Every structure is written in structure tokens, then in C-alpha cells.
Short mmCIF file of C-alpha atoms in Angstrom, two decimals:
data_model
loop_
_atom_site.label_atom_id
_atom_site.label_comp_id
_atom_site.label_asym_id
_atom_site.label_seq_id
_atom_site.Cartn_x
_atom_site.Cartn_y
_atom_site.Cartn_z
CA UNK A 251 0.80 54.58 116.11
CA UNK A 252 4.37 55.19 116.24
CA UNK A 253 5.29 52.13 114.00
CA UNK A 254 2.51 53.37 111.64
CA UNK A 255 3.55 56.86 111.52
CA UNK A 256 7.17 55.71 110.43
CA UNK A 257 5.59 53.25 107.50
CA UNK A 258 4.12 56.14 106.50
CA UNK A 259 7.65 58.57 106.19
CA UNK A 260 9.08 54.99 104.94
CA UNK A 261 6.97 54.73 101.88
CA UNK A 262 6.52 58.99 101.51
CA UNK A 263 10.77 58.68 101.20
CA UNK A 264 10.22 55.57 99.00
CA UNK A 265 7.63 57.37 96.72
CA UNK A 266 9.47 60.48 96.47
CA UNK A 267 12.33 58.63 95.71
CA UNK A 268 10.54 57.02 92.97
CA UNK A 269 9.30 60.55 91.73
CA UNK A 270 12.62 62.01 91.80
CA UNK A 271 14.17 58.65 89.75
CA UNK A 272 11.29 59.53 87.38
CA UNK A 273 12.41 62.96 86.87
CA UNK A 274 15.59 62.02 85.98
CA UNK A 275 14.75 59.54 83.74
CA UNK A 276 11.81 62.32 82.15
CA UNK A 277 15.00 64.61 81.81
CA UNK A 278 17.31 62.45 80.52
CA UNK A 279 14.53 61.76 77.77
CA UNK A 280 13.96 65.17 77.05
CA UNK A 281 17.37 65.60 76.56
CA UNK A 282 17.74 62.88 74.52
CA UNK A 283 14.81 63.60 72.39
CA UNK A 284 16.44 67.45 72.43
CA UNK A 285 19.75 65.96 70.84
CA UNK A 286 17.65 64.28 68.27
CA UNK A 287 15.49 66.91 66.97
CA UNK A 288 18.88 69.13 67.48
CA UNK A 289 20.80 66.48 65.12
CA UNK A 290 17.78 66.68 62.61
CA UNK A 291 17.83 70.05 62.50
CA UNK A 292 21.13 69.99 61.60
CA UNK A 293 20.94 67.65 59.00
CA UNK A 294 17.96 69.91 57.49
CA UNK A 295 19.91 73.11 57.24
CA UNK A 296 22.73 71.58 55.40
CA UNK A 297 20.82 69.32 53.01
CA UNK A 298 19.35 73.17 52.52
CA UNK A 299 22.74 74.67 52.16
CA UNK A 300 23.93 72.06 50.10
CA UNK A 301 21.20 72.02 47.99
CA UNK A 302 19.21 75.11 45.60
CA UNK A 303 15.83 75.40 48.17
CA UNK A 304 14.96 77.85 50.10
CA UNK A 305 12.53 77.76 52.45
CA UNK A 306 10.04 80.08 54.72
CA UNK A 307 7.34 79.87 57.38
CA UNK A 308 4.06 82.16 57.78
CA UNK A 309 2.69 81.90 61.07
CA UNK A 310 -0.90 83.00 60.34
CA UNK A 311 -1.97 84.07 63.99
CA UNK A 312 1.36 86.36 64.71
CA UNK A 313 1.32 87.54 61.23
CA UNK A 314 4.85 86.87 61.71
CA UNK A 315 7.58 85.17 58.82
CA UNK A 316 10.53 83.05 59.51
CA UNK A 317 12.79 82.76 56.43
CA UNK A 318 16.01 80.27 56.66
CA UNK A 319 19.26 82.32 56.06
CA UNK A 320 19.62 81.61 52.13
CA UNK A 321 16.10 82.68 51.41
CA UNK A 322 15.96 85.65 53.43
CA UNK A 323 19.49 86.18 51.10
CA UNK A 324 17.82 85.55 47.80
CA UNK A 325 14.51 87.46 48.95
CA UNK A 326 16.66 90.33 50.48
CA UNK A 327 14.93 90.60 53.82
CA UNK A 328 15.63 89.83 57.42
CA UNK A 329 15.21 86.37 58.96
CA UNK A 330 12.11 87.49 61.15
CA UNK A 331 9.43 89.57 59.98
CA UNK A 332 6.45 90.67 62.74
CA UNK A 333 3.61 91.82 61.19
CA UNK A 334 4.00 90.78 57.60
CA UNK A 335 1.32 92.48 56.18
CA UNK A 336 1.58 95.61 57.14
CA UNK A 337 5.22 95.26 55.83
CA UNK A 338 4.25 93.82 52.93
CA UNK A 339 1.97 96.85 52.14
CA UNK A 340 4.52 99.77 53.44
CA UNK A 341 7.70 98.01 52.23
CA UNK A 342 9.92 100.74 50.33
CA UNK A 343 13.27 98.79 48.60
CA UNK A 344 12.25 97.33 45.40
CA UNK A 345 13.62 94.01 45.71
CA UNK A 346 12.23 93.49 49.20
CA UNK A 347 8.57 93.98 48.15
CA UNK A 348 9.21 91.42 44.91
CA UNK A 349 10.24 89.09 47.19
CA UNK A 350 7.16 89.97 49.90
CA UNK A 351 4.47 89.84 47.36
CA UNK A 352 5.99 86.21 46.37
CA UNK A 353 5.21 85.19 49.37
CA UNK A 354 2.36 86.49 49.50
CA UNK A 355 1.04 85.11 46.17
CA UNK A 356 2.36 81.44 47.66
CA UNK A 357 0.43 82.61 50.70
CA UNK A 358 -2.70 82.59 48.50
CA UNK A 359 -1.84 79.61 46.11
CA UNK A 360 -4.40 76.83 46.26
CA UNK A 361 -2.54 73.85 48.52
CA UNK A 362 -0.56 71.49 45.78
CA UNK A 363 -0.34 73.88 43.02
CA UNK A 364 3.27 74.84 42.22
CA UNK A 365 4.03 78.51 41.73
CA UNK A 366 6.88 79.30 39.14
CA UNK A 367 8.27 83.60 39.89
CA UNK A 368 11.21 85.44 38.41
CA UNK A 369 13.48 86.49 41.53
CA UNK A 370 16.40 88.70 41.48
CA UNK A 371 19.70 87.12 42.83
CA UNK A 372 22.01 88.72 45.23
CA UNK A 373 24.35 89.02 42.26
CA UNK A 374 21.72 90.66 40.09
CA UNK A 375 20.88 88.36 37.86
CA UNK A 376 17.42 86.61 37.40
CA UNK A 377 16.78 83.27 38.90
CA UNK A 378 13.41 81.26 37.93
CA UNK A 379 12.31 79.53 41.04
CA UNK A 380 9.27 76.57 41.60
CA UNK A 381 7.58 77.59 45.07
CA UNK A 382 5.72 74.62 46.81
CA UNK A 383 4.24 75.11 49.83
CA UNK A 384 1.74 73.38 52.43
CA UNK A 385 -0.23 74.46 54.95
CA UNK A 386 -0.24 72.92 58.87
CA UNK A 387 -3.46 72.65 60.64
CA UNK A 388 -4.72 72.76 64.08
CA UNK A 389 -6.93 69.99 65.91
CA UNK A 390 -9.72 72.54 65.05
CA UNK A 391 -8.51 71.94 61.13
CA UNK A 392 -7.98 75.67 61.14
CA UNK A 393 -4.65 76.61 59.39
CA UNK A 394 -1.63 77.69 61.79
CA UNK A 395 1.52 78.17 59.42
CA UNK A 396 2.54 77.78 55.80
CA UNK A 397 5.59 76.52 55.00
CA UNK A 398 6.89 77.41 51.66
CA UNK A 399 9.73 75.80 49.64
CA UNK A 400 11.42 77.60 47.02
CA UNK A 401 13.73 75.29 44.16
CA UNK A 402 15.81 77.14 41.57
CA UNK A 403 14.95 75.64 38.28
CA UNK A 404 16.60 78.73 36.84
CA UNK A 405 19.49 75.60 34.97
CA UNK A 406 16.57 73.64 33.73
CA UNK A 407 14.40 76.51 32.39
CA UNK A 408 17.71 77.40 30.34
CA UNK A 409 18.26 74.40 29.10
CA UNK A 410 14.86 74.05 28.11
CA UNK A 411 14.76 77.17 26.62
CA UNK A 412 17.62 76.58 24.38
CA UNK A 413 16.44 72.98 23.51
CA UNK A 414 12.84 74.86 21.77
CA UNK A 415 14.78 77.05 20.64
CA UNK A 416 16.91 74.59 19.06
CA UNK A 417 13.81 72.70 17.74
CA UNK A 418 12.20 75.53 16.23
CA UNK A 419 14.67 78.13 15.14
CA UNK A 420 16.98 77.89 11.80
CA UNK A 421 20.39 77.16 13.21
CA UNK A 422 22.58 79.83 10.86
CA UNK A 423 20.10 82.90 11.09
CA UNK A 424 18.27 82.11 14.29
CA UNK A 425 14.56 82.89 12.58
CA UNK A 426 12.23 80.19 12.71
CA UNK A 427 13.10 77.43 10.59
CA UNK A 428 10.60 75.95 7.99
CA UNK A 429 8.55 73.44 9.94
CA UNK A 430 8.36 75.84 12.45
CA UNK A 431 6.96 78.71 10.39
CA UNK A 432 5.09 76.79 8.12
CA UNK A 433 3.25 75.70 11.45
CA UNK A 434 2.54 79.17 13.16
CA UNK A 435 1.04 80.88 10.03
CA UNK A 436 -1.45 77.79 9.58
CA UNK A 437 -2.26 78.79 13.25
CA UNK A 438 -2.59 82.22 12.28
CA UNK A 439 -4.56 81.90 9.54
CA UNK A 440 -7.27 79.62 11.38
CA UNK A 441 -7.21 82.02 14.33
CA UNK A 442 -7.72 85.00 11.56
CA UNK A 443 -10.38 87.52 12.45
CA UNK A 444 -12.48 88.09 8.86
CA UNK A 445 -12.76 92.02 9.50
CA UNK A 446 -9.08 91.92 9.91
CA UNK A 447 -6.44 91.86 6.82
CA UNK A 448 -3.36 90.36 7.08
CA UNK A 449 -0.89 89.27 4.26
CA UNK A 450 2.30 86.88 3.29
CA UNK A 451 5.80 87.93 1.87
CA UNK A 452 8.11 85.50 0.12
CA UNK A 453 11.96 86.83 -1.02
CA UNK A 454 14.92 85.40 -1.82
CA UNK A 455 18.59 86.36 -2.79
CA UNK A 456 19.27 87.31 -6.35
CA UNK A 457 21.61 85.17 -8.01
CA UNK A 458 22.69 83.68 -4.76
CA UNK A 459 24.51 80.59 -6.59
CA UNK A 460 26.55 83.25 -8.32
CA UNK A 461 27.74 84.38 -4.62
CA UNK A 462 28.22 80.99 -3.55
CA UNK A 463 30.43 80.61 -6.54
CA UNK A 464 32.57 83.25 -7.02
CA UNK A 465 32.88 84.28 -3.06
CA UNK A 466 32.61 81.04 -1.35
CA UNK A 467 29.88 79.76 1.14
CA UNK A 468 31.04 81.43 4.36
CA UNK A 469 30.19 84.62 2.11
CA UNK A 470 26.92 82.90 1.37
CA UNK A 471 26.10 82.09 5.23
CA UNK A 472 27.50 85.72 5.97
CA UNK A 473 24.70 87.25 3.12
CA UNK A 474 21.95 84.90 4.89
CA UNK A 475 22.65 86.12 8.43
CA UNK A 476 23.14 89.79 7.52
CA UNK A 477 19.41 89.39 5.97
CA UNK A 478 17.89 87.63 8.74
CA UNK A 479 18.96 90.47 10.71
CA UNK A 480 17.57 93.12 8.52
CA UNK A 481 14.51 91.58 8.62
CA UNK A 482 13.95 91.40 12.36
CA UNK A 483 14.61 94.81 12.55
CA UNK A 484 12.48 95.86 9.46
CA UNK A 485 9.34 94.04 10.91
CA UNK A 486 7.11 94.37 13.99
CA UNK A 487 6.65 92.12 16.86
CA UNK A 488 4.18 90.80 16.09
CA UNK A 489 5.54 89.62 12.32
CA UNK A 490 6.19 86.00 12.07
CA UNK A 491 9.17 85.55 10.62
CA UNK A 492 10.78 82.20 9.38
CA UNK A 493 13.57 80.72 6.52
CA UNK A 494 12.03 78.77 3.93
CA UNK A 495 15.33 76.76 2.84
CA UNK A 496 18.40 78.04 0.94
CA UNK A 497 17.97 81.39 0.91
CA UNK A 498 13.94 81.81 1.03
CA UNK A 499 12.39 83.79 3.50
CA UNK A 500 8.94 84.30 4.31
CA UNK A 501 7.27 86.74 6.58
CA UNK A 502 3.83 86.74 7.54
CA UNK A 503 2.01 90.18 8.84
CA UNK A 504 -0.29 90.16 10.88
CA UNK A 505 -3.32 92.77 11.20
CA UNK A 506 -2.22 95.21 8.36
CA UNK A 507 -4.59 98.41 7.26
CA UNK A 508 -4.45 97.66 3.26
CA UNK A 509 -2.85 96.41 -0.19
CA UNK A 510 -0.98 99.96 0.36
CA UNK A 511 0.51 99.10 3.25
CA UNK A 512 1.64 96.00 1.96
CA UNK A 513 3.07 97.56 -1.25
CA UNK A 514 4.87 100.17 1.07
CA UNK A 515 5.83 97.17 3.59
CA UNK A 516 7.65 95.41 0.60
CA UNK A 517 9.48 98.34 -0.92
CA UNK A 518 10.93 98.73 2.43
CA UNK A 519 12.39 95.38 2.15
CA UNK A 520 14.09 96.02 -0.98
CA UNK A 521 15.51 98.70 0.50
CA UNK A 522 16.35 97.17 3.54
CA UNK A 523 18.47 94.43 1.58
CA UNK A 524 20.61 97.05 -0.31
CA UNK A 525 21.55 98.46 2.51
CA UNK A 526 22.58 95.51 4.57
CA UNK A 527 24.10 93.58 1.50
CA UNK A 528 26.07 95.96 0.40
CA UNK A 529 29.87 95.46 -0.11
CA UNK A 530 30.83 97.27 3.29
CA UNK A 531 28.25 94.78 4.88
CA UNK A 532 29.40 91.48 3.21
CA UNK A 533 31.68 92.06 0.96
CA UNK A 534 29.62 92.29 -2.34
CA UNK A 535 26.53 93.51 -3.40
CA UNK A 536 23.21 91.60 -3.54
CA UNK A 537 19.36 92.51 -3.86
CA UNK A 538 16.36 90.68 -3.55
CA UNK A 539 13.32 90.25 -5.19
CA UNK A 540 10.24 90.19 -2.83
CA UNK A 541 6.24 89.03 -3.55
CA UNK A 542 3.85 89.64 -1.68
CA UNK A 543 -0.04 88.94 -1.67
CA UNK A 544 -3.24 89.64 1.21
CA UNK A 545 -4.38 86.46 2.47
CA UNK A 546 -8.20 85.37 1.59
CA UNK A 547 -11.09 84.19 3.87
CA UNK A 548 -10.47 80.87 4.70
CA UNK A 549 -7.09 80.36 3.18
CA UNK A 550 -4.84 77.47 4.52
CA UNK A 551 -1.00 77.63 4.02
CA UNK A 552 -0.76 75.74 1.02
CA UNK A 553 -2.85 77.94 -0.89
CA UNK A 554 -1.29 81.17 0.53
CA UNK A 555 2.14 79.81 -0.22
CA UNK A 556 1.04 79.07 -4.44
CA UNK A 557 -0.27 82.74 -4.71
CA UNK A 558 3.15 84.48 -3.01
CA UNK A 559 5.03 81.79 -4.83
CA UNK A 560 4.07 82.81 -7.65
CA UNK A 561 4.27 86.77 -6.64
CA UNK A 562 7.79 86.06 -6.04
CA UNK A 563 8.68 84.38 -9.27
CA UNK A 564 6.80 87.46 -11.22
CA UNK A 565 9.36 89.79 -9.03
CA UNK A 566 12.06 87.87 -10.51
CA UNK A 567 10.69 88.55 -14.39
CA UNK A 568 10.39 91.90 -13.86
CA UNK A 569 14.66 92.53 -13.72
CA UNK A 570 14.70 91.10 -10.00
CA UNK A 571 15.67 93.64 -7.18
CA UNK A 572 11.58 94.75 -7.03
CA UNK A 573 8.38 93.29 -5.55
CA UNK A 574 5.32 92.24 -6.89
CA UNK A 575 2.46 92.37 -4.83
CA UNK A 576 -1.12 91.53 -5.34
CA UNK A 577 -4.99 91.62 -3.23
#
């Protein structure tokens, strides 16, 4: 009894020797595994600090949102949010709710599709970010968190930006060049409503040779660019405006009431280019002559462009410094 009795303490020391061992070595791996995940974590903020993402977390069950330090920066909120959408819908500061109702349209974004906003920067200017985000899911397959990554692309949408614009817009007087212009009215012109009137205006420079000539051709290039910007500011938004070549301009309006409005429209012009050519403008004094016609049902380009062509050159016969305009 005795001898069994002591077996028994023998092997109870024994096995909780073998528990405690265990423990340690359970520890020991916890802390090991804790170093790791501590190390990753590391790594992960500062490939985020050295990089232009910023990232977030919704936690759908707390309502609550975790936003690393540079987002909650760029974002202008704090770090934690409890309650989200009640904060979302009470928020007061202007730049706070744009960045809460980004997350909540990424919130609301189909799973894979990239959302591209327009965020304001700590230093106030506008930033163009990509947001991608995925959603976690429970054993249940019910969603538990959203994380959200935010890149700035703000560099690239520049870049791209000023390589179209490059690609479609005259280099000296930044209006469309002719490919470009040639292409848009051809687009307007098929897209044309028939109850709605719209017309074409050619013009050029009157005896621009002369002022290439006598003053040079940085005059010349100065007597372009002072047009161009005349006519942006003579015509409307939603004008298509473009240079021909040399010093040919054409302008396109869209959606116009009448032939009287076109007549008026071109007179303006004329009057336009006195004012901006004068000799206090560019250092001499040029006109232009201007034609002008309403574009017909089912018109294409080419035929549009004979009929103001030939508007233009009837301009010129009549003294130049005029318009001639026809239905």
C-alpha cells in the first residue's frame, strides 16, 4: 500500500514535472511567435512609412475604425474611431467628413473594384489617391473587418495629365491642336440632336506674313497666343475650340438659338481681336477676318469645313477685318 501510494506521488511529481516543462516550452513559443509577429509588424509600418499607402480597418461588429498614423494624418481624424457611423453622420470639420464618407464609399465598394477620390493633404493641396480594399470573413463566411489601402497616384495622374494634354493640345497657344479638333467636332456632329442648331467658325490673321516679316516671329507667336487667349475668354464652355495650322482657328458652337446669334457671335470676335491685337497688346495692330456657317443634318467635318472655308475666304474679299456668315 505504502510502496503503491509513493509510485503514485512518484509519477504525480514526474507528470507535473512534465506539465510544468511543457509550460515553459508553450511560453517560450508564445514568446517567440510574439517576437515574430512583433518583428513583422515592424517591418509593415515602415514599408508603410517609407512608402505613399495608407491604410485603415473597419471592424463591422464594433462599428469601430482603426486608421495607421499617416492615414489618420492625410484623412485628418484620430487613430480610433468607436461608433463610426454615427460619427460619420454628426461629423462637423469639413475635411474630417471628406475623409469619413471615403471610407465609407470604400466601405460599400464591390470587393476588387478600385476606388480613385480627391483628398485634401495636410498641406492643403489635393492628392488623387487609388483605395483597394478587402474584406475578412468569419468561419460563418459572414464579414468581420475591411481593410482598406489607400496609394497616392496623385505623381502619375499628373504626369498623365500633362502627357494628353501634350497629345492633344497645340503646344504655342495651348487650344486643341488640329487632329485633336478636327476629331471632337466629327464627334459632335454625329452626337448632334436634329431639333438642336449648332454652327462652325473659321478665322485667321490678316496679313499675318506681313507681321512675320516686318516684326519677326516671336511677334508672330506673341499675336497667336494673345488670340488664343481672346478666344477662350470670348466663348463658352462648352465651345470647342482648336488651331487649324499657321494662324487658323476654328471654333465650333455648340447648341446655339439662330443664324442671329451666330452673326452676333462673330462680330464679337472681330471685336475681340482688335482689342487684344492692338499695339499696347503686341506691339502692332492686326484684325481678323472670321466665317461662319450653321451646320446641316447629317453633315460630317469635311463638308462643314468646305462651306466655312469658303465663308472665310468671302470675309477676306470683302476688305478683311469682317465676317461672313451664312444658314
Amino acid at each position: 500500500m505504502y510502496a503503491a501510494l509513493q509510485a503514485f506521488v512518484s509519477n504525480g511529481w514526474l507528470a507535473a514535472a512534465a506539465l510544468f516543462m511543457l509550460l515553459i516550452v508553450s511560453m517560450a513559443e508564445m514568446w517567440h511567435q510574439r517576437q515574430l509577429l512583433r518583428n513583422e509588424q515592424r517591418r509593415y509600418w515602415w514599408v508603410l512609412r517609407a512608402t505613399n499607402m495608407y491604410v485603415f480597418e473597419y471592424m463591422v461588429d464594433a462599428d469601430a475604425l482603426n486608421l495607421s498614423n499617416q492615414c489618420a494624418a492625410l484623412l485628418g481624424m484620430p487613430r480610433q474611431i468607436y461608433q463610426f457611423t454615427k460619427v460619420a453622420h454628426y461629423a462637423r470639420d469639413k475635411r474630417m467628413r471628406r475623409g469619413l464618407r471615403c471610407i465609407q464609399q470604400v466601405i460599400h465598394t464591390e470587393e476588387g473594384k478600385v476606388v480613385q477620390v480627391d483628398l485634401k493633404q495636410p498641406d492643403g493641396s489635393f492628392g488623387v489617391f487609388k483605395v483597394h480594399s478587402h474584406a475578412f470573413h468569419n468561419e460563418r463566411g459572414q464579414v468581420i473587418s475591411i481593410v482598406g489601402l489607400l496609394v497616392d497616384v496623385t505623381k502619375e495622374v499628373q504626369e498623365e495629365a500633362s502627357l494628353r494634354a501634350r497629345a492633344e493640345l497645340d503646344g504655342l497657344t495651348q487650344v486643341y491642336n488640329s487632329g485633336t479638333i478636327r476629331f471632337l467636332v466629327e464627334q459632335a456632329l454625329m452626337a448632334r440632336h436634329e431639333q438642336t442648331h449648332s454652327a462652325m467658325i473659321m478665322l485667321d490673321v490678316d496679313h499675318f506674313k506681313g507681321v512675320n516679316d516686318t516684326y519677326g516671329h516671336q511677334t508672330g507667336d506673341h499675336v497667336l497666343k494673345r488670340l488664343a487667349q481672346g478666344l477662350r475668354e470670348a466663348t463658352r464652355s462648352t465651345d470647342l475650340l482648336g488651331r487649324l495650322g499657321g494662324d487658323e482657328f476654328c471654333i465650333y458652337l455648340a447648341d446655339i438659338p439662330d443664324l442671329a446669334f451666330l452673326q452676333s457671335f462673330c462680330d464679337r470676335l472681330n471685336a475681340v481681336a482688335r482689342c487684344v491685337l492692338s499695339p499696347e497688346e503686341v506691339g502692332c495692330q492686326c484684325t481678323i477676318s472670321v466665317g461662319g456657317v450653321m451646320a446641316h443634318a447629317g453633315e460630317d467635318f469635311a463638308r462643314l469645313y468646305g462651306r466655312v472655308d469658303a465663308a472665310l475666304y468671302e470675309a477676306k474679299a470683302k476688305g478683311r477685318n469682317t465676317n461672313s456668315v451664312h444658314d
